[in-house]
CSV table of C-alpha atoms and ligand atoms in Angstrom, one decimal:
chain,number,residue,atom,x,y,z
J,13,UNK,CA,4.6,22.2,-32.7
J,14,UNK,CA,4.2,19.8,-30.3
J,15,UNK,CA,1.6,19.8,-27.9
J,16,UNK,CA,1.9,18.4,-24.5
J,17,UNK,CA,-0.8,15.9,-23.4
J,18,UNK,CA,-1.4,13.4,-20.5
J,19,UNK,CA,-2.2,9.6,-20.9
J,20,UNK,CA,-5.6,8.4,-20.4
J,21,UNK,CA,-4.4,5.3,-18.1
J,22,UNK,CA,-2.1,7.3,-16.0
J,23,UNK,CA,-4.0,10.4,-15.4
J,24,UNK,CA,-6.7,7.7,-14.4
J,25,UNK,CA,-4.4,5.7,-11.9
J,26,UNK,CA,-3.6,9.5,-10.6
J,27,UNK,CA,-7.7,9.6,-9.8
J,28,UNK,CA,-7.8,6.6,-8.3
J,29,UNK,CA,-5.1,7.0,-5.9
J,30,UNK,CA,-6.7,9.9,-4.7
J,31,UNK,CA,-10.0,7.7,-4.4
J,32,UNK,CA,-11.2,7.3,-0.7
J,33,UNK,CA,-12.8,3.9,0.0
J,34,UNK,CA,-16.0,5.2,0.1
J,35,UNK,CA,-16.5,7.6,-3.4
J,36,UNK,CA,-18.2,6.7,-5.6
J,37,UNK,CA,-17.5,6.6,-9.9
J,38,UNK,CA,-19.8,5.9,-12.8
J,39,UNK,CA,-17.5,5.1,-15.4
J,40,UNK,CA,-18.8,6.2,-19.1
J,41,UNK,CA,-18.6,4.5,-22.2
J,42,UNK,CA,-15.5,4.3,-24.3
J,43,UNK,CA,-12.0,3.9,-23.8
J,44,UNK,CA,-12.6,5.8,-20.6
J,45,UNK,CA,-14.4,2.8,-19.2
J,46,UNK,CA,-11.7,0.1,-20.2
J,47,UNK,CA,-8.9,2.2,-18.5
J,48,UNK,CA,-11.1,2.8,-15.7
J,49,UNK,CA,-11.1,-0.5,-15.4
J,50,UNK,CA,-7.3,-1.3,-15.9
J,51,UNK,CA,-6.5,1.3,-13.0
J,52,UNK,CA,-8.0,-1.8,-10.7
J,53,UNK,CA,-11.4,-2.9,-10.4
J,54,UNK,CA,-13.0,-1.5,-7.5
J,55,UNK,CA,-16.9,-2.3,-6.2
J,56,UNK,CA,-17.9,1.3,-6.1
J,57,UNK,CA,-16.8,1.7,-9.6
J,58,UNK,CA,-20.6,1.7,-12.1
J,59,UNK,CA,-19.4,0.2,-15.5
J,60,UNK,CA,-21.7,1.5,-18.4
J,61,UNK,CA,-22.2,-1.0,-21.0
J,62,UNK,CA,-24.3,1.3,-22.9
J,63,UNK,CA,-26.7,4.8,-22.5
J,64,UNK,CA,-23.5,6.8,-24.2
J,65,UNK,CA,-23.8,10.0,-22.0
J,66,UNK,CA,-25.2,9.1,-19.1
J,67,UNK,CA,-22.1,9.2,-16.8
J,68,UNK,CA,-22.6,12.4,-15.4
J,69,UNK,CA,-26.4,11.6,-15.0
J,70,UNK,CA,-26.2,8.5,-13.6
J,71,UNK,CA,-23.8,9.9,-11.2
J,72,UNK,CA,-26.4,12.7,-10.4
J,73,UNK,CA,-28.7,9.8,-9.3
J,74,UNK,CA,-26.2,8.6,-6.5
J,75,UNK,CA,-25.0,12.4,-5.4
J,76,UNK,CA,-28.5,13.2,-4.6
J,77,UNK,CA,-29.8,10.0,-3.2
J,78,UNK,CA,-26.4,10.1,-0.5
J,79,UNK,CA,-25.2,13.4,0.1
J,80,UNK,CA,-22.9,12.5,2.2
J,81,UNK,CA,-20.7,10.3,-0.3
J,82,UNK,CA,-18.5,11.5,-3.2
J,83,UNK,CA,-19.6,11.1,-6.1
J,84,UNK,CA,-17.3,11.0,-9.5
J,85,UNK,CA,-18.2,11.1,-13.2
J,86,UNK,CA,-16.1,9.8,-15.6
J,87,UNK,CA,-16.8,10.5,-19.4
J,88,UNK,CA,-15.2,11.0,-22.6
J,89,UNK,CA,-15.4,13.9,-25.1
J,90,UNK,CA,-17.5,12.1,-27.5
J,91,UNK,CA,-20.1,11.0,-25.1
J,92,UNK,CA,-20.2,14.3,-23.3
J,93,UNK,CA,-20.8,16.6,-26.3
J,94,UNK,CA,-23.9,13.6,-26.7
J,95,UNK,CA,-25.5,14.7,-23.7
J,96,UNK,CA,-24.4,18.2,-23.0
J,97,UNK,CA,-27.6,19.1,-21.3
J,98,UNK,CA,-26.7,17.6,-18.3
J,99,UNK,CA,-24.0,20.1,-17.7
J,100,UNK,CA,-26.9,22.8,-17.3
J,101,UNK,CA,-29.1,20.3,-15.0
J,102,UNK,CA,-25.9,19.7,-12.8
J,103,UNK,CA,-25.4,23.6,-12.4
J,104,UNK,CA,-28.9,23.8,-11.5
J,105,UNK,CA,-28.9,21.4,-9.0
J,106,UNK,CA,-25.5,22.3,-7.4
J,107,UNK,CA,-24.8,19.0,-5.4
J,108,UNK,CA,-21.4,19.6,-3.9
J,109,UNK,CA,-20.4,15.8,-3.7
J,110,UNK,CA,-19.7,15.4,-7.6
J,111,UNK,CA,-17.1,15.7,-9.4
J,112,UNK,CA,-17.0,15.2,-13.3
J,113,UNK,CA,-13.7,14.5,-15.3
J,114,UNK,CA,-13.8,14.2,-19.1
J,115,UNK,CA,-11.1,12.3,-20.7
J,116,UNK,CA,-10.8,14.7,-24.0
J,117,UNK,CA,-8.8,13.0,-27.2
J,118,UNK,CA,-10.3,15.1,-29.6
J,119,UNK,CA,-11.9,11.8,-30.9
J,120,UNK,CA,-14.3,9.0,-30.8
J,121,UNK,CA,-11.5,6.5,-30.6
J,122,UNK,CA,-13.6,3.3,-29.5
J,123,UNK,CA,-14.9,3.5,-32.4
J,124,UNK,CA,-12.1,3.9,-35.0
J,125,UNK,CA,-10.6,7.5,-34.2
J,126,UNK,CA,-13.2,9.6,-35.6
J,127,UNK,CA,-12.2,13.2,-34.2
J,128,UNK,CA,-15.1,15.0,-32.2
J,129,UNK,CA,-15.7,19.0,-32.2
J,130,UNK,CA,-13.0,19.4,-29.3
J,131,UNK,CA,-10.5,18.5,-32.5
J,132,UNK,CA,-12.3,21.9,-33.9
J,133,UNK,CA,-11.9,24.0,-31.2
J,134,UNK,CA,-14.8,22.8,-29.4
J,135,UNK,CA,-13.9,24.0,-25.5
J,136,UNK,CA,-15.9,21.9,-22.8
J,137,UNK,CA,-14.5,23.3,-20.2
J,138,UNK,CA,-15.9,26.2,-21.4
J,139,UNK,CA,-19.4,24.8,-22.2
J,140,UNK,CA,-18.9,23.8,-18.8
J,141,UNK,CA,-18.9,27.6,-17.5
J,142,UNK,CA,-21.4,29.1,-19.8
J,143,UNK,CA,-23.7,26.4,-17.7
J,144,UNK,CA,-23.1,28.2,-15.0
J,145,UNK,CA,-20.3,25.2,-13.5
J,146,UNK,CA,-18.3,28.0,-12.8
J,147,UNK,CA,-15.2,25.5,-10.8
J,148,UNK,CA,-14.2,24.1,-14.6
J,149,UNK,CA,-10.8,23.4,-15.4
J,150,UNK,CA,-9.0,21.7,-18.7
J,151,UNK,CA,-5.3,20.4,-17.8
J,152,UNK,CA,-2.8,18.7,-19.7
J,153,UNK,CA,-0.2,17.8,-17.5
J,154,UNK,CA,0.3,15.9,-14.9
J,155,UNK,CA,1.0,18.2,-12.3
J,156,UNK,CA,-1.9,20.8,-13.6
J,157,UNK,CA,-4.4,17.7,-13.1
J,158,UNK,CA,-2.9,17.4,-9.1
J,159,UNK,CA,-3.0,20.9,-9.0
J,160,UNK,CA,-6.8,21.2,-10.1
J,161,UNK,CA,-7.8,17.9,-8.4
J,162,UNK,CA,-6.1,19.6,-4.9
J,163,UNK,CA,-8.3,22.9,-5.6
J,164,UNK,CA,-11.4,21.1,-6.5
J,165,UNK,CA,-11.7,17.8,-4.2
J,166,UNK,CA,-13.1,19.7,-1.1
J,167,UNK,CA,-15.6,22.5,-2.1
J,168,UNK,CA,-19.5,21.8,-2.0
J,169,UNK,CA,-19.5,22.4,-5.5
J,170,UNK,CA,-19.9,20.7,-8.2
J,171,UNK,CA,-16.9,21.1,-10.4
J,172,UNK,CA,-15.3,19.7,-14.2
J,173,UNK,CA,-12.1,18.8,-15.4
J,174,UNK,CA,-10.8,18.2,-18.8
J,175,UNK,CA,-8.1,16.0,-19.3
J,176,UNK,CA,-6.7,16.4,-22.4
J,177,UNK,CA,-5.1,13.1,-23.7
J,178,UNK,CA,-3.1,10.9,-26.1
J,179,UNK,CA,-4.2,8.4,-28.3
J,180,UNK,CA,-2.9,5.9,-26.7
J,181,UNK,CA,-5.2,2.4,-26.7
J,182,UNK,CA,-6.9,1.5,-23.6
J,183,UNK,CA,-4.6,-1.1,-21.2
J,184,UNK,CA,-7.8,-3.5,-20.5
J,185,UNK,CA,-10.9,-4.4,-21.8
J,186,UNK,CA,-14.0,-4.2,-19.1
J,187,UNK,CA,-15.8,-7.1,-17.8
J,188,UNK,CA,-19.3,-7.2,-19.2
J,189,UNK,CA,-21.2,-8.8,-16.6
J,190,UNK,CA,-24.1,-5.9,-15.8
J,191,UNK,CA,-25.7,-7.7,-13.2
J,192,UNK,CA,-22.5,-8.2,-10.8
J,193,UNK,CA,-21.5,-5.1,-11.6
J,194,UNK,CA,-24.7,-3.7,-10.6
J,195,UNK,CA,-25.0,-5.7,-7.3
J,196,UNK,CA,-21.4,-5.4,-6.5
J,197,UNK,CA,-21.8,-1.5,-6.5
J,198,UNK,CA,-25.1,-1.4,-4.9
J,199,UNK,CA,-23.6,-3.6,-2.0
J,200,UNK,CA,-20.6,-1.1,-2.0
J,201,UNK,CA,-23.2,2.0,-1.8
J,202,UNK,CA,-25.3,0.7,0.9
J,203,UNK,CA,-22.7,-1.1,3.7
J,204,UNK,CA,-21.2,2.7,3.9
P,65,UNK,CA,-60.4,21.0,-27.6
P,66,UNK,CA,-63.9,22.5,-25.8
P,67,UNK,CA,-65.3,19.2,-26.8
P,68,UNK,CA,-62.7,16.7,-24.9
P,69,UNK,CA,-62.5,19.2,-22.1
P,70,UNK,CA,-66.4,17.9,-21.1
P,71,UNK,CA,-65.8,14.2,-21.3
P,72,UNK,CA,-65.0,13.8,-17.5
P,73,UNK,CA,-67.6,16.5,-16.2
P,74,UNK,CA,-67.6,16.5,-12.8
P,75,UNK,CA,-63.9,15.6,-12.0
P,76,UNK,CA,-62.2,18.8,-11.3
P,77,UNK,CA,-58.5,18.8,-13.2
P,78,UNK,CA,-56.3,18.1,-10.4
P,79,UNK,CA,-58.0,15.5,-8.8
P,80,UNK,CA,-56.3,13.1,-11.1
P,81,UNK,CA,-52.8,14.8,-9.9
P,82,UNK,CA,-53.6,14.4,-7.1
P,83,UNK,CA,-54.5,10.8,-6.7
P,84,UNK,CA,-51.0,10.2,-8.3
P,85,UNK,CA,-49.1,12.2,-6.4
P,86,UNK,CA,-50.5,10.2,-3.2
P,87,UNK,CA,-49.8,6.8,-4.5
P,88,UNK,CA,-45.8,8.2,-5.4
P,89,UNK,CA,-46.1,9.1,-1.1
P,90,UNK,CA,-47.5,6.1,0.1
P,91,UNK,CA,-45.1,4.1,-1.9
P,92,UNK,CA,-41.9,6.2,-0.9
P,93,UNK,CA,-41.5,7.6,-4.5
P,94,UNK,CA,-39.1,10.5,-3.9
P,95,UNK,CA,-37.5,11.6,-6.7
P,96,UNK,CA,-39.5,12.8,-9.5
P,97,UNK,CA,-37.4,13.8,-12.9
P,98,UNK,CA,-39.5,15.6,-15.7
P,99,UNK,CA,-39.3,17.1,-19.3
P,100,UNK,CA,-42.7,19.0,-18.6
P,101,UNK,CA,-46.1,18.6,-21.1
P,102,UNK,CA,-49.1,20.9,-20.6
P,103,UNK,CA,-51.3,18.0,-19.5
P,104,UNK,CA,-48.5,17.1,-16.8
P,105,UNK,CA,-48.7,20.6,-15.5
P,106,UNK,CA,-51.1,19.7,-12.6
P,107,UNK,CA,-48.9,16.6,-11.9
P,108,UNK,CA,-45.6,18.7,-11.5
P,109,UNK,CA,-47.9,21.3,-9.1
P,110,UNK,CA,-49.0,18.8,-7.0
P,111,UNK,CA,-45.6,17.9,-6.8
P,112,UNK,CA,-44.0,20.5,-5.9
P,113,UNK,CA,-46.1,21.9,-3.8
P,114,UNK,CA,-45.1,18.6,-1.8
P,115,UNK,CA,-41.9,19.5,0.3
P,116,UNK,CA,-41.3,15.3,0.7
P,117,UNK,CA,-40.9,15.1,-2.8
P,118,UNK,CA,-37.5,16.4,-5.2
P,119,UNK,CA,-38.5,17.3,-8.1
P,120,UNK,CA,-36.8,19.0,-11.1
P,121,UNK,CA,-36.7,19.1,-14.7
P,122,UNK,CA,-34.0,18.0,-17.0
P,123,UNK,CA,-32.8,18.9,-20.5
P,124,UNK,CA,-34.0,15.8,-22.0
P,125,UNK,CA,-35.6,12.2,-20.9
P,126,UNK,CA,-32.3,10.5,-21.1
P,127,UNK,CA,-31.0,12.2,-18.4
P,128,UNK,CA,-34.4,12.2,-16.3
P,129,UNK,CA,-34.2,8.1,-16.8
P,130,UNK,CA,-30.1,8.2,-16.2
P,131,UNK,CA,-31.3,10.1,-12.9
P,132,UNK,CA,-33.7,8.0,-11.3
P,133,UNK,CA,-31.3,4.9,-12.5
P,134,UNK,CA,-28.4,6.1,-10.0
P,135,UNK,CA,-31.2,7.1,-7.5
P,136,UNK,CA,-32.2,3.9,-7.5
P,137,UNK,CA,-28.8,2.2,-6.6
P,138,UNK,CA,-28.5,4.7,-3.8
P,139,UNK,CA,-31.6,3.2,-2.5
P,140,UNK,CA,-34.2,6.7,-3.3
P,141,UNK,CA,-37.2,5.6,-5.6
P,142,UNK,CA,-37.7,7.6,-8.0
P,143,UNK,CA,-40.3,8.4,-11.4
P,144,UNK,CA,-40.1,10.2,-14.8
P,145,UNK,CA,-42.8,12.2,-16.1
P,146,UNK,CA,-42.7,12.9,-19.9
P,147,UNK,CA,-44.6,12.9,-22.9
P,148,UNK,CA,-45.0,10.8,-25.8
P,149,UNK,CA,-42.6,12.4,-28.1
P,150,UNK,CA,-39.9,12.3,-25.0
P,151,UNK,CA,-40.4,8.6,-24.7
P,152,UNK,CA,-40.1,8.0,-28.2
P,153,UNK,CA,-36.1,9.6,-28.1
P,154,UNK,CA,-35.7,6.6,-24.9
P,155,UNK,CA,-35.2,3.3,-26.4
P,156,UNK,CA,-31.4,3.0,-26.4
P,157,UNK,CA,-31.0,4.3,-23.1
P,158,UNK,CA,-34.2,1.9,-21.7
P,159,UNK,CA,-32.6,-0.9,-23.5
P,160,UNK,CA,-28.8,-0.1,-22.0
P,161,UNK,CA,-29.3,0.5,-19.2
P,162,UNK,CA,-32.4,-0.4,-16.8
P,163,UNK,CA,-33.2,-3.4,-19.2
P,164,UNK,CA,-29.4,-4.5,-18.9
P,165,UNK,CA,-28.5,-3.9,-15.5
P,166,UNK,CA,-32.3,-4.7,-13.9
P,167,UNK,CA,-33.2,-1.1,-12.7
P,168,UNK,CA,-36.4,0.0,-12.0
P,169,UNK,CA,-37.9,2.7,-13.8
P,170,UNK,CA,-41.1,4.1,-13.2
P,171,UNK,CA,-42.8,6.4,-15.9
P,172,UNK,CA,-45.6,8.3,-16.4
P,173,UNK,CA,-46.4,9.1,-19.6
P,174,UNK,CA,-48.7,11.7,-21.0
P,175,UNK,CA,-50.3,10.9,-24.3
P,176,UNK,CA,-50.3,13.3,-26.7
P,177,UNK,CA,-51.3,12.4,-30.4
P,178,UNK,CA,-54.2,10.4,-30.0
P,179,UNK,CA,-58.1,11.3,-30.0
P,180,UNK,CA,-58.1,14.5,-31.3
P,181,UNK,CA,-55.4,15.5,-31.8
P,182,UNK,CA,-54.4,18.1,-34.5
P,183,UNK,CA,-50.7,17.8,-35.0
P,184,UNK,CA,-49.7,15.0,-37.4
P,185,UNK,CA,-46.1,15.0,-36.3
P,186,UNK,CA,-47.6,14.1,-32.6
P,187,UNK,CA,-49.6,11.7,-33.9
P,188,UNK,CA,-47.1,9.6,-35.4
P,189,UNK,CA,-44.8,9.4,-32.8
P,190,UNK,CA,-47.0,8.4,-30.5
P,191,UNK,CA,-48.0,5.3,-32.5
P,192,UNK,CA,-44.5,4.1,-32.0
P,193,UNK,CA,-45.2,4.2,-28.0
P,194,UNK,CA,-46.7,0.8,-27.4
P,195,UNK,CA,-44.5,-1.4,-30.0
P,196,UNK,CA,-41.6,0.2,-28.3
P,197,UNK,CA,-42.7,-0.6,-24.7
P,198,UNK,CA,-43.7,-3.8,-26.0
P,199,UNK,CA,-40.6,-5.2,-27.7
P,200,UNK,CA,-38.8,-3.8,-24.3
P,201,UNK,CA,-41.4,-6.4,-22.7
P,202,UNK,CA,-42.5,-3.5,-20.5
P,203,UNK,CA,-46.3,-3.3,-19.2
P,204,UNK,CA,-47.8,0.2,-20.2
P,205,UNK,CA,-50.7,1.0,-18.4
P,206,UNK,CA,-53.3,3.2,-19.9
P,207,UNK,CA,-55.0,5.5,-16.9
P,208,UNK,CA,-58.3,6.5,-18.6
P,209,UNK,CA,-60.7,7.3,-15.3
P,210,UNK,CA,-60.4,8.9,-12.0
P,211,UNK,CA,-61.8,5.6,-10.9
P,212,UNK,CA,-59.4,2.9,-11.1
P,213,UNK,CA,-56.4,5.1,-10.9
P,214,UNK,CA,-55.3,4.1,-7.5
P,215,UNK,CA,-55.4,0.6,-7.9
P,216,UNK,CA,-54.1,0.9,-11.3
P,217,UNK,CA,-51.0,3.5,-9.9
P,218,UNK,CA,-50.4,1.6,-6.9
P,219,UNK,CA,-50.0,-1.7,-7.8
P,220,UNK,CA,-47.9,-0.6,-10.9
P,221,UNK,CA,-45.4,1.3,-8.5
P,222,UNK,CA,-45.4,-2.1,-6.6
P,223,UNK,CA,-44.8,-4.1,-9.2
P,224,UNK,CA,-42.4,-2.1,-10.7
P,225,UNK,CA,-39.8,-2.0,-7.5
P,226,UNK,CA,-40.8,-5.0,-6.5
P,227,UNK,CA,-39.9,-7.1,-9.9
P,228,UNK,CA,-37.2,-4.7,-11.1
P,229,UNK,CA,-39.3,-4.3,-14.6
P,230,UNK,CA,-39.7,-1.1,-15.5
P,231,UNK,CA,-43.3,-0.1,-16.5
P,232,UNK,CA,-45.2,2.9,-17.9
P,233,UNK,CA,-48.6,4.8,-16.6
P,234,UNK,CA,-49.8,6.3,-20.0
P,235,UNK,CA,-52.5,9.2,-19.1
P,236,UNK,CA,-55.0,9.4,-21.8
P,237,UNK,CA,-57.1,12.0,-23.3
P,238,UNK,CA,-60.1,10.8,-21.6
P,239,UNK,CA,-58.2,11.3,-17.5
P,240,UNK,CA,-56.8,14.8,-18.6
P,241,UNK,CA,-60.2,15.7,-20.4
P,242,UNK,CA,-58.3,16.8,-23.5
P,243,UNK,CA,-56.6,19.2,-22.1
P,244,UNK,CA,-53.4,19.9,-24.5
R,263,LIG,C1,-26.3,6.4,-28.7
R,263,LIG,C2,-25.0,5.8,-29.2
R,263,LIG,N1,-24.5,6.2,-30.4
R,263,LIG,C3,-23.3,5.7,-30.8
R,263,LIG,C4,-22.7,4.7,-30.1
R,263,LIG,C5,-21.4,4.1,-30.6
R,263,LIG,N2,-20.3,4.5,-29.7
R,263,LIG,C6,-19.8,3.7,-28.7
R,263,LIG,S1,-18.6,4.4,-27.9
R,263,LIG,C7,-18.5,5.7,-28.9
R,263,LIG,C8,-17.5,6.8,-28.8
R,263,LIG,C9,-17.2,7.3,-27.5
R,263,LIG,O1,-16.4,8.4,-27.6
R,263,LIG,P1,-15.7,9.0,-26.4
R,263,LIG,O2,-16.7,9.3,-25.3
R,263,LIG,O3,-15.0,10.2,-26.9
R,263,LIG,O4,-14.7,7.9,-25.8
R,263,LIG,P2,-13.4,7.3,-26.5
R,263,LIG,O5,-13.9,6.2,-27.4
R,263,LIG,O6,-12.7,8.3,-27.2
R,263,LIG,O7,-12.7,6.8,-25.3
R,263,LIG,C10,-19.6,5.6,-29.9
R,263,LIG,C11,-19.8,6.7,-30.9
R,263,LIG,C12,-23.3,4.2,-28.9
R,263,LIG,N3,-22.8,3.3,-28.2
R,263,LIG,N4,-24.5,4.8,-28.5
């Protein structure tokens, strides 16, 4: 039985290109981060170097501090299931400017494949609802990802997506330079 | 506890919360993030009573500090309130990211585990709260009277924002008269 699964690097060139020049990403740590990167470089693109997890918090941080500008999470399966609280404090505070999509291999493949609980039947979109993020979807394809990113990219809701991927290696490796990536964003955010 | 609650007599318990909620104000501190403590209860009122401020609790400090990190790049100042044992699961995440990147964060830290307490677990995790701040080269302030709290609050919201170092206000037993 085969089971049908996108690409990591393509379902993220498929979220870029739907990018406007002023949104916002925090890119999590992982393999998530290195294709993030290989999609193209872009100044309102936050590289994590570290503070597995914190994607979707981080990203909090900028939705409420500029309402006005979409915000996107980026995280992988491993580092979500890390910090899986944050789902509940994103429900609870409701921005509708952020969107969260979780690249989900089933594994920690950074750092040598190691599978994760969605390997076990571990459902984040799922964890997603029961926090009361109640616009969750998991897609596989790449015209189920359109199709979700289409119903999702204009409500005032926060909402989730779940990519489920290959295990494919990452196309690029990240620059690690946290100060110009942290002026280079802040620049980006505040010029808008 | 009836002893430690009589060491500041005369200081009624919010005055303390309220001093520090005043120096957040007066130094455009928005944004307060918070895994709550009973002696930060009176902090948190104060708080959010205050329609200037946002305030709101998270499920753990990581995500309060991960909060305030990506306020902070949007240009909102903001501060976490936690207690010791909260601060002791923060090291990674202080190291990774504010440390790394040079963002401010502001803490306020209530000290649990020290002069009188009776829990053993809280008192030896909050003996690993001033090595960690320290090998972080992070200032921790200890606010101990009513008295110097302003100018000891202000000038570490100041110098926090102003340097990019992220510092701790630790509230002792002796401002919160003990009260656990
Ligand atoms: C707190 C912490 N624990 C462990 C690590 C080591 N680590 C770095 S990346 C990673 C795996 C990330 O997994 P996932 O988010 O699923 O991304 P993937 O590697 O699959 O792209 C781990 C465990 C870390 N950096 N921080």
């Amino acid at each position: 039985m085969s089971v049908e699964v996108m690409n990591r690097y393509d379902a993220t060139v498929r979220l870029r290109a739907r990018l406007g020049d002023e949104d916002a990403v925090i890119g999590g740590i992982g393999n998530t981060n290195f294709d993030l990167w290989a999609a193209g470089p872009r100044n309102l693109n936050f590289y994590m170097l570290g503070s597995m997890g914190l994607a979707v918090p981080i990203a909090l941080g900028v939705a409420l501090a500029q309402p006005e500008r979409r915000v996107i999470a980026l995280e992988g399966d491993g580092s979500i299931l890390m910090q899986l609280g944050c789902l509940s404090t994103l429900a609870k505070l409701a921005p509708g400017n952020l969107g969260t999509v979780i690249m989900d291999n089933g594994c920690y493949q950074i750092t040598g494949s190691q599978p994760t609980g969605t390997a076990f039947g571990t459902d984040i979109e799922a964890v997603a609802n029961a926090c009361g993020l109640e616009h969750s979807a998991t897609v596989a394809t790449e015209t189920a990802l359109d199709a979700a990113l289409d119903r999702f990219w204009q409500i005032a809701a926060p909402w989730v997506i779940v990519v489920k991927i290959d295990g494919e290696p990452p196309r690029g490796t990240t620059e690690r330079d946290p100060l110009r990536i942290r002026m280079r964003f802040m620049d980006a955010l505040n010029l808008a | 506890m009836e002893v430690l609650e009589k060491v500041e007599e005369g200081v009624s318990a919010s005055s303390w919360a309220e001093i520090m909620r005043d120096c957040f104000k007066r130094n455009g501190v928005k944004l307060v993030t918070y895994v709550p403590d009973r002696v930060l209860t009176p902090l948190i009122q104060a708080i959010e009573a205050d329609p200037y401020f946002q305030a709101f609790s998270t499920a753990r400090e990581e995500e309060a500090v991960g909060i305030v990190c990506g306020a902070w790049m949007a240009g909102t100042k903001g501060v976490v309130l936690m207690q010791t044992s909260g601060f002791a699961t923060l090291p990674n995440v202080l190291a990774s990211l504010p440390c790394t990147y040079q963002i401010p964060v502001l803490m306020v830290i209530s000290e649990r585990g020290t002069l009188g307490e009776f829990n053993r677990g809280q008192a030896l995790v909050c003996k690993t709260m001033r090595p960690i701040l320290a090998s972080m080269g992070m200032e921790g302030h200890t606010l101990a009277s009513t008295r110097e709290l302003d100018f000891i609050v202000d000038r570490t919201i100041k110098q926090v924002f102003g340097t990019l170092d992220s510092a701790a206000l630790i509230i002792s037993p002796l401002l919160s008269s003990g009260k656990f």
